[in-house]
Amino acid sequence: MSSGVAARRDAKKLVRSPSGLRMVPEHRAFGSPFGLEEPQWVPDKECPRCMQCDAKFDFITRKHHCRRCGKCFCDRCCSQKVPLRRMCFVDPVRQCADCALVSHREAEFYDKQLKVLLSGATFLVTFGDSEKPETMVCRLSNNQRCLVLDGDSHREIEIAHVCTVQILTEGFTPGGSTRATGMLLQYTVPGAEAAAQLRLMAGEDASGSKRQAAAWLAAMHKATKLLYESRDQ
């Protein structure tokens, strides 16, 4: 891919919506698959009372809309201003208590796991029914739309085309949890009837590369959960 095309794909612009300033992709087609669209606000005339505590709105009790769900609340039930990265808001925005909890949990993905995915890790990669794995570095593209695999060959798989992700584990740690050692991924290919399959396995060495691979797999598991949530909303 040329640098010019990559630059256009990653270009962003600042826009103002009723909810606040957002830094969004310049071209909608290049938006992150983990993103969420801004909700339609419940019309003021349809919410004479707080949708959480049922307080009646008047000159003293003012109404506020949660930027994540679009519902109408009083100040007490919608007082928190929390980062909402999945909607690309530049600054923290007002959210109801339930939505604020979800956004706080998602913040860990953007602050920690996303950096791991963008950095990438080395795996033994097997495509389809091939018996010979290839050593490749797997990472998430800068615009979060593709899994990029580089080795003797180069592959890109659109995240939106991923059907299923299964984390492969082995053994038990002293704490009673399993350790991620690989990932089995199925994805659709335009024009093909059956889904394609990709298998990633961490190397057998005990060096930092294996720890990095385990961290990447854990981050991918979190990313997968956000991806399916995005499709359901």
PDB file of C-alpha atoms in Angstrom:
ATOM      1  CA  MET A   1       0.000   0.000   0.000  1.00  0.00           C
ATOM      2  CA  SER A   2       1.409   3.420  -0.962  1.00  0.00           C
ATOM      3  CA  SER A   3       2.122   6.001   1.723  1.00  0.00           C
ATOM      4  CA  GLY A   4      -0.410   8.347   0.103  1.00  0.00           C
ATOM      5  CA  VAL A   5      -3.225   5.807   0.342  1.00  0.00           C
ATOM      6  CA  ALA A   6      -2.274   4.956   3.939  1.00  0.00           C
ATOM      7  CA  ALA A   7      -2.266   8.645   4.856  1.00  0.00           C
ATOM      8  CA  ARG A   8      -5.739   9.149   3.409  1.00  0.00           C
ATOM      9  CA  ARG A   9      -6.981   6.054   5.202  1.00  0.00           C
ATOM     10  CA  ASP A  10      -5.716   7.335   8.563  1.00  0.00           C
ATOM     11  CA  ALA A  11      -6.664  11.025   8.079  1.00  0.00           C
ATOM     12  CA  LYS A  12      -8.952  12.570  10.689  1.00  0.00           C
ATOM     13  CA  LYS A  13     -10.964  15.753  11.096  1.00  0.00           C
ATOM     14  CA  LEU A  14     -12.444  17.674  14.026  1.00  0.00           C
ATOM     15  CA  VAL A  15     -16.234  17.997  14.021  1.00  0.00           C
ATOM     16  CA  ARG A  16     -18.752  19.443  16.466  1.00  0.00           C
ATOM     17  CA  SER A  17     -21.918  17.573  17.337  1.00  0.00           C
ATOM     18  CA  PRO A  18     -24.655  18.449  19.875  1.00  0.00           C
ATOM     19  CA  SER A  19     -22.761  16.247  22.337  1.00  0.00           C
ATOM     20  CA  GLY A  20     -19.316  17.819  21.936  1.00  0.00           C
ATOM     21  CA  LEU A  21     -16.158  17.880  19.819  1.00  0.00           C
ATOM     22  CA  ARG A  22     -15.177  14.649  18.057  1.00  0.00           C
ATOM     23  CA  MET A  23     -12.036  13.644  16.173  1.00  0.00           C
ATOM     24  CA  VAL A  24     -13.409  11.345  13.489  1.00  0.00           C
ATOM     25  CA  PRO A  25     -11.991   9.680  10.348  1.00  0.00           C
ATOM     26  CA  GLU A  26     -12.021  12.016   7.364  1.00  0.00           C
ATOM     27  CA  HIS A  27     -13.657   9.265   5.352  1.00  0.00           C
ATOM     28  CA  ARG A  28     -16.472   7.370   7.056  1.00  0.00           C
ATOM     29  CA  ALA A  29     -15.477   4.139   5.302  1.00  0.00           C
ATOM     30  CA  PHE A  30     -12.203   4.137   7.257  1.00  0.00           C
ATOM     31  CA  GLY A  31     -13.777   4.387  10.708  1.00  0.00           C
ATOM     32  CA  SER A  32     -12.804   1.974  13.467  1.00  0.00           C
ATOM     33  CA  PRO A  33     -14.946  -1.192  13.645  1.00  0.00           C
ATOM     34  CA  PHE A  34     -14.868  -0.787  17.441  1.00  0.00           C
ATOM     35  CA  GLY A  35     -16.562   2.604  17.239  1.00  0.00           C
ATOM     36  CA  LEU A  36     -20.126   3.455  18.159  1.00  0.00           C
ATOM     37  CA  GLU A  37     -22.421   5.938  16.453  1.00  0.00           C
ATOM     38  CA  GLU A  38     -23.834   8.792  18.511  1.00  0.00           C
ATOM     39  CA  PRO A  39     -27.329   7.911  19.738  1.00  0.00           C
ATOM     40  CA  GLN A  40     -30.477   9.793  18.853  1.00  0.00           C
ATOM     41  CA  TRP A  41     -31.448  11.877  21.886  1.00  0.00           C
ATOM     42  CA  VAL A  42     -34.864  11.236  23.398  1.00  0.00           C
ATOM     43  CA  PRO A  43     -36.858  14.386  22.432  1.00  0.00           C
ATOM     44  CA  ASP A  44     -37.327  16.826  25.316  1.00  0.00           C
ATOM     45  CA  LYS A  45     -41.116  16.751  24.890  1.00  0.00           C
ATOM     46  CA  GLU A  46     -41.124  12.978  25.453  1.00  0.00           C
ATOM     47  CA  CYS A  47     -39.332  13.062  28.809  1.00  0.00           C
ATOM     48  CA  PRO A  48     -41.110  15.212  31.411  1.00  0.00           C
ATOM     49  CA  ARG A  49     -39.384  13.183  34.149  1.00  0.00           C
ATOM     50  CA  CYS A  50     -35.928  11.726  34.784  1.00  0.00           C
ATOM     51  CA  MET A  51     -35.707   8.305  33.194  1.00  0.00           C
ATOM     52  CA  GLN A  52     -33.786   6.992  36.217  1.00  0.00           C
ATOM     53  CA  CYS A  53     -35.263   8.465  39.411  1.00  0.00           C
ATOM     54  CA  ASP A  54     -38.553   9.820  37.986  1.00  0.00           C
ATOM     55  CA  ALA A  55     -37.883  13.348  39.273  1.00  0.00           C
ATOM     56  CA  LYS A  56     -40.097  15.900  37.508  1.00  0.00           C
ATOM     57  CA  PHE A  57     -38.255  18.440  35.400  1.00  0.00           C
ATOM     58  CA  ASP A  58     -38.857  22.147  36.114  1.00  0.00           C
ATOM     59  CA  PHE A  59     -36.855  25.390  36.283  1.00  0.00           C
ATOM     60  CA  ILE A  60     -34.787  23.992  39.151  1.00  0.00           C
ATOM     61  CA  THR A  61     -34.485  20.347  38.096  1.00  0.00           C
ATOM     62  CA  ARG A  62     -33.033  20.551  34.601  1.00  0.00           C
ATOM     63  CA  LYS A  63     -32.809  17.723  32.099  1.00  0.00           C
ATOM     64  CA  HIS A  64     -29.592  16.353  30.627  1.00  0.00           C
ATOM     65  CA  HIS A  65     -29.001  13.780  27.926  1.00  0.00           C
ATOM     66  CA  CYS A  66     -26.505  10.958  28.339  1.00  0.00           C
ATOM     67  CA  ARG A  67     -24.080  11.154  25.410  1.00  0.00           C
ATOM     68  CA  ARG A  68     -23.816   7.384  25.207  1.00  0.00           C
ATOM     69  CA  CYS A  69     -27.433   6.159  25.394  1.00  0.00           C
ATOM     70  CA  GLY A  70     -29.288   9.372  24.533  1.00  0.00           C
ATOM     71  CA  LYS A  71     -31.769   9.032  27.393  1.00  0.00           C
ATOM     72  CA  CYS A  72     -32.902  11.973  29.515  1.00  0.00           C
ATOM     73  CA  PHE A  73     -31.892  12.378  33.180  1.00  0.00           C
ATOM     74  CA  CYS A  74     -31.709  14.907  35.977  1.00  0.00           C
ATOM     75  CA  ASP A  75     -28.327  16.302  36.981  1.00  0.00           C
ATOM     76  CA  ARG A  76     -28.018  13.913  39.941  1.00  0.00           C
ATOM     77  CA  CYS A  77     -28.486  10.849  37.710  1.00  0.00           C
ATOM     78  CA  CYS A  78     -26.302  12.141  34.878  1.00  0.00           C
ATOM     79  CA  SER A  79     -23.558  14.178  36.516  1.00  0.00           C
ATOM     80  CA  GLN A  80     -20.441  12.206  35.549  1.00  0.00           C
ATOM     81  CA  LYS A  81     -18.221  13.347  32.710  1.00  0.00           C
ATOM     82  CA  VAL A  82     -16.290  10.348  31.416  1.00  0.00           C
ATOM     83  CA  PRO A  83     -14.077   9.769  28.344  1.00  0.00           C
ATOM     84  CA  LEU A  84     -16.004   8.099  25.533  1.00  0.00           C
ATOM     85  CA  ARG A  85     -13.318   7.002  23.101  1.00  0.00           C
ATOM     86  CA  ARG A  86     -15.589   4.684  21.137  1.00  0.00           C
ATOM     87  CA  MET A  87     -17.492   7.745  19.887  1.00  0.00           C
ATOM     88  CA  CYS A  88     -14.269   9.699  19.293  1.00  0.00           C
ATOM     89  CA  PHE A  89     -15.035  12.512  21.747  1.00  0.00           C
ATOM     90  CA  VAL A  90     -12.069  14.780  22.393  1.00  0.00           C
ATOM     91  CA  ASP A  91     -13.072  15.589  25.982  1.00  0.00           C
ATOM     92  CA  PRO A  92     -14.963  13.650  28.682  1.00  0.00           C
ATOM     93  CA  VAL A  93     -18.729  13.897  28.148  1.00  0.00           C
ATOM     94  CA  ARG A  94     -21.793  13.672  30.374  1.00  0.00           C
ATOM     95  CA  GLN A  95     -23.074  10.138  30.901  1.00  0.00           C
ATOM     96  CA  CYS A  96     -25.610   8.406  33.124  1.00  0.00           C
ATOM     97  CA  ALA A  97     -24.312   6.148  35.887  1.00  0.00           C
ATOM     98  CA  ASP A  98     -24.811   2.884  33.964  1.00  0.00           C
ATOM     99  CA  CYS A  99     -23.134   4.167  30.809  1.00  0.00           C
ATOM    100  CA  ALA A 100     -20.288   5.722  32.800  1.00  0.00           C
ATOM    101  CA  LEU A 101     -19.470   2.300  34.278  1.00  0.00           C
ATOM    102  CA  VAL A 102     -19.279   0.762  30.801  1.00  0.00           C
ATOM    103  CA  SER A 103     -17.126   3.603  29.470  1.00  0.00           C
ATOM    104  CA  HIS A 104     -14.747   3.299  32.424  1.00  0.00           C
ATOM    105  CA  ARG A 105     -14.287  -0.412  31.658  1.00  0.00           C
ATOM    106  CA  GLU A 106     -13.678   0.313  27.981  1.00  0.00           C
ATOM    107  CA  ALA A 107     -11.069   2.951  28.826  1.00  0.00           C
ATOM    108  CA  GLU A 108      -8.694   0.158  29.877  1.00  0.00           C
ATOM    109  CA  PHE A 109      -8.808  -1.236  26.350  1.00  0.00           C
ATOM    110  CA  TYR A 110      -7.881   2.101  24.783  1.00  0.00           C
ATOM    111  CA  ASP A 111      -5.245   2.951  27.395  1.00  0.00           C
ATOM    112  CA  LYS A 112      -3.592  -0.485  27.564  1.00  0.00           C
ATOM    113  CA  GLN A 113      -4.693  -3.281  25.244  1.00  0.00           C
ATOM    114  CA  LEU A 114      -4.955  -1.143  22.103  1.00  0.00           C
ATOM    115  CA  LYS A 115      -1.297  -0.115  22.427  1.00  0.00           C
ATOM    116  CA  VAL A 116      -0.322  -3.790  22.670  1.00  0.00           C
ATOM    117  CA  LEU A 117      -2.327  -4.643  19.532  1.00  0.00           C
ATOM    118  CA  LEU A 118      -0.801  -1.766  17.561  1.00  0.00           C
ATOM    119  CA  SER A 119       2.732  -2.794  18.597  1.00  0.00           C
ATOM    120  CA  GLY A 120       2.200  -6.370  17.416  1.00  0.00           C
ATOM    121  CA  ALA A 121       3.803  -9.689  18.343  1.00  0.00           C
ATOM    122  CA  THR A 122       5.497 -12.618  16.623  1.00  0.00           C
ATOM    123  CA  PHE A 123       3.566 -15.831  15.968  1.00  0.00           C
ATOM    124  CA  LEU A 124       3.747 -19.060  14.025  1.00  0.00           C
ATOM    125  CA  VAL A 125       0.919 -18.516  11.529  1.00  0.00           C
ATOM    126  CA  THR A 126      -0.920 -21.254   9.652  1.00  0.00           C
ATOM    127  CA  PHE A 127      -3.360 -20.357   6.880  1.00  0.00           C
ATOM    128  CA  GLY A 128      -6.244 -22.702   6.143  1.00  0.00           C
ATOM    129  CA  ASP A 129      -5.272 -26.384   5.948  1.00  0.00           C
ATOM    130  CA  SER A 130      -1.593 -25.704   5.357  1.00  0.00           C
ATOM    131  CA  GLU A 131       0.725 -27.910   7.430  1.00  0.00           C
ATOM    132  CA  LYS A 132       3.643 -25.482   7.352  1.00  0.00           C
ATOM    133  CA  PRO A 133       3.429 -22.460   9.672  1.00  0.00           C
ATOM    134  CA  GLU A 134       5.116 -19.184   8.802  1.00  0.00           C
ATOM    135  CA  THR A 135       6.807 -16.880  11.294  1.00  0.00           C
ATOM    136  CA  MET A 136       5.011 -13.536  11.076  1.00  0.00           C
ATOM    137  CA  VAL A 137       4.503 -10.364  13.053  1.00  0.00           C
ATOM    138  CA  CYS A 138       0.798  -9.724  13.619  1.00  0.00           C
ATOM    139  CA  ARG A 139      -0.448  -6.263  14.546  1.00  0.00           C
ATOM    140  CA  LEU A 140      -3.539  -4.097  14.364  1.00  0.00           C
ATOM    141  CA  SER A 141      -3.422  -1.364  11.705  1.00  0.00           C
ATOM    142  CA  ASN A 142      -3.274   2.246  12.873  1.00  0.00           C
ATOM    143  CA  ASN A 143      -6.921   2.856  11.945  1.00  0.00           C
ATOM    144  CA  GLN A 144      -7.893  -0.365  13.772  1.00  0.00           C
ATOM    145  CA  ARG A 145      -9.577  -1.802  10.680  1.00  0.00           C
ATOM    146  CA  CYS A 146      -7.190  -4.617   9.747  1.00  0.00           C
ATOM    147  CA  LEU A 147      -5.007  -7.336  11.158  1.00  0.00           C
ATOM    148  CA  VAL A 148      -1.690  -6.937   9.366  1.00  0.00           C
ATOM    149  CA  LEU A 149       0.597  -9.979   9.087  1.00  0.00           C
ATOM    150  CA  ASP A 150       4.176  -9.579   7.877  1.00  0.00           C
ATOM    151  CA  GLY A 151       6.740 -12.311   7.262  1.00  0.00           C
ATOM    152  CA  ASP A 152       7.986 -13.803   4.016  1.00  0.00           C
ATOM    153  CA  SER A 153       4.556 -12.787   2.748  1.00  0.00           C
ATOM    154  CA  HIS A 154       2.146  -9.958   3.619  1.00  0.00           C
ATOM    155  CA  ARG A 155      -1.531 -10.369   4.476  1.00  0.00           C
ATOM    156  CA  GLU A 156      -4.245  -7.999   5.675  1.00  0.00           C
ATOM    157  CA  ILE A 157      -7.543  -9.203   7.151  1.00  0.00           C
ATOM    158  CA  GLU A 158     -10.339  -6.730   7.747  1.00  0.00           C
ATOM    159  CA  ILE A 159     -11.589  -6.857  11.330  1.00  0.00           C
ATOM    160  CA  ALA A 160     -15.146  -6.380  10.057  1.00  0.00           C
ATOM    161  CA  HIS A 161     -14.830  -9.668   8.131  1.00  0.00           C
ATOM    162  CA  VAL A 162     -13.909 -11.693  11.220  1.00  0.00           C
ATOM    163  CA  CYS A 163     -16.621 -14.253  12.046  1.00  0.00           C
ATOM    164  CA  THR A 164     -15.281 -16.031  15.119  1.00  0.00           C
ATOM    165  CA  VAL A 165     -12.247 -15.815  17.380  1.00  0.00           C
ATOM    166  CA  GLN A 166     -11.220 -18.657  19.677  1.00  0.00           C
ATOM    167  CA  ILE A 167      -8.383 -18.169  22.132  1.00  0.00           C
ATOM    168  CA  LEU A 168      -6.317 -21.356  22.533  1.00  0.00           C
ATOM    169  CA  THR A 169      -5.042 -22.069  26.045  1.00  0.00           C
ATOM    170  CA  GLU A 170      -2.978 -24.612  27.918  1.00  0.00           C
ATOM    171  CA  GLY A 171      -2.359 -25.670  31.522  1.00  0.00           C
ATOM    172  CA  PHE A 172      -3.234 -23.884  34.713  1.00  0.00           C
ATOM    173  CA  THR A 173      -1.269 -21.215  36.495  1.00  0.00           C
ATOM    174  CA  PRO A 174      -0.995 -21.194  40.323  1.00  0.00           C
ATOM    175  CA  GLY A 175      -3.881 -18.758  40.393  1.00  0.00           C
ATOM    176  CA  GLY A 176      -6.120 -21.287  38.668  1.00  0.00           C
ATOM    177  CA  SER A 177      -6.391 -19.561  35.274  1.00  0.00           C
ATOM    178  CA  THR A 178      -5.283 -20.849  31.886  1.00  0.00           C
ATOM    179  CA  ARG A 179      -2.553 -19.287  29.762  1.00  0.00           C
ATOM    180  CA  ALA A 180      -3.243 -18.106  26.221  1.00  0.00           C
ATOM    181  CA  THR A 181      -0.951 -19.776  23.683  1.00  0.00           C
ATOM    182  CA  GLY A 182      -2.680 -19.096  20.395  1.00  0.00           C
ATOM    183  CA  MET A 183      -5.745 -17.981  18.506  1.00  0.00           C
ATOM    184  CA  LEU A 184      -8.000 -19.599  15.908  1.00  0.00           C
ATOM    185  CA  LEU A 185      -9.696 -17.038  13.715  1.00  0.00           C
ATOM    186  CA  GLN A 186     -12.316 -17.464  10.982  1.00  0.00           C
ATOM    187  CA  TYR A 187     -13.105 -14.698   8.524  1.00  0.00           C
ATOM    188  CA  THR A 188     -15.057 -14.177   5.332  1.00  0.00           C
ATOM    189  CA  VAL A 189     -13.357 -13.544   2.001  1.00  0.00           C
ATOM    190  CA  PRO A 190     -15.319 -11.559  -0.612  1.00  0.00           C
ATOM    191  CA  GLY A 191     -16.453 -13.907  -3.369  1.00  0.00           C
ATOM    192  CA  ALA A 192     -15.760 -17.097  -1.407  1.00  0.00           C
ATOM    193  CA  GLU A 193     -18.564 -19.296  -0.104  1.00  0.00           C
ATOM    194  CA  ALA A 194     -16.780 -20.754   2.922  1.00  0.00           C
ATOM    195  CA  ALA A 195     -15.006 -18.840   5.673  1.00  0.00           C
ATOM    196  CA  ALA A 196     -11.211 -18.861   5.683  1.00  0.00           C
ATOM    197  CA  GLN A 197      -9.234 -19.897   8.745  1.00  0.00           C
ATOM    198  CA  LEU A 198      -6.107 -18.561  10.391  1.00  0.00           C
ATOM    199  CA  ARG A 199      -4.198 -20.053  13.306  1.00  0.00           C
ATOM    200  CA  LEU A 200      -1.728 -18.067  15.411  1.00  0.00           C
ATOM    201  CA  MET A 201       0.537 -19.841  17.889  1.00  0.00           C
ATOM    202  CA  ALA A 202       3.097 -18.312  20.232  1.00  0.00           C
ATOM    203  CA  GLY A 203       6.650 -19.600  19.830  1.00  0.00           C
ATOM    204  CA  GLU A 204       8.079 -22.232  22.164  1.00  0.00           C
ATOM    205  CA  ASP A 205      10.933 -20.070  23.457  1.00  0.00           C
ATOM    206  CA  ALA A 206      10.815 -18.576  26.943  1.00  0.00           C
ATOM    207  CA  SER A 207      12.025 -15.154  25.831  1.00  0.00           C
ATOM    208  CA  GLY A 208      10.225 -11.838  25.950  1.00  0.00           C
ATOM    209  CA  SER A 209       8.669 -12.548  22.536  1.00  0.00           C
ATOM    210  CA  LYS A 210       6.500 -15.292  24.048  1.00  0.00           C
ATOM    211  CA  ARG A 211       5.333 -12.997  26.847  1.00  0.00           C
ATOM    212  CA  GLN A 212       4.593 -10.314  24.271  1.00  0.00           C
ATOM    213  CA  ALA A 213       2.576 -12.808  22.236  1.00  0.00           C
ATOM    214  CA  ALA A 214       0.544 -13.804  25.319  1.00  0.00           C
ATOM    215  CA  ALA A 215      -0.171 -10.135  26.058  1.00  0.00           C
ATOM    216  CA  TRP A 216      -1.227  -9.590  22.433  1.00  0.00           C
ATOM    217  CA  LEU A 217      -3.624 -12.546  22.575  1.00  0.00           C
ATOM    218  CA  ALA A 218      -5.202 -11.257  25.803  1.00  0.00           C
ATOM    219  CA  ALA A 219      -5.635  -7.835  24.193  1.00  0.00           C
ATOM    220  CA  MET A 220      -7.188  -9.416  21.107  1.00  0.00           C
ATOM    221  CA  HIS A 221      -9.688 -11.247  23.303  1.00  0.00           C
ATOM    222  CA  LYS A 222     -10.764  -7.901  24.780  1.00  0.00           C
ATOM    223  CA  ALA A 223     -10.933  -6.358  21.318  1.00  0.00           C
ATOM    224  CA  THR A 224     -13.152  -9.196  20.113  1.00  0.00           C
ATOM    225  CA  LYS A 225     -15.652  -8.548  22.900  1.00  0.00           C
ATOM    226  CA  LEU A 226     -15.831  -4.870  21.940  1.00  0.00           C
ATOM    227  CA  LEU A 227     -16.243  -5.812  18.292  1.00  0.00           C
ATOM    228  CA  TYR A 228     -19.241  -8.023  18.956  1.00  0.00           C
ATOM    229  CA  GLU A 229     -20.742  -5.374  21.230  1.00  0.00           C
ATOM    230  CA  SER A 230     -20.380  -2.861  18.391  1.00  0.00           C
ATOM    231  CA  ARG A 231     -22.315  -5.156  16.047  1.00  0.00           C
ATOM    232  CA  ASP A 232     -25.114  -5.566  18.581  1.00  0.00           C
ATOM    233  CA  GLN A 233     -25.610  -1.839  19.160  1.00  0.00           C
TER     234      GLN A 233
END
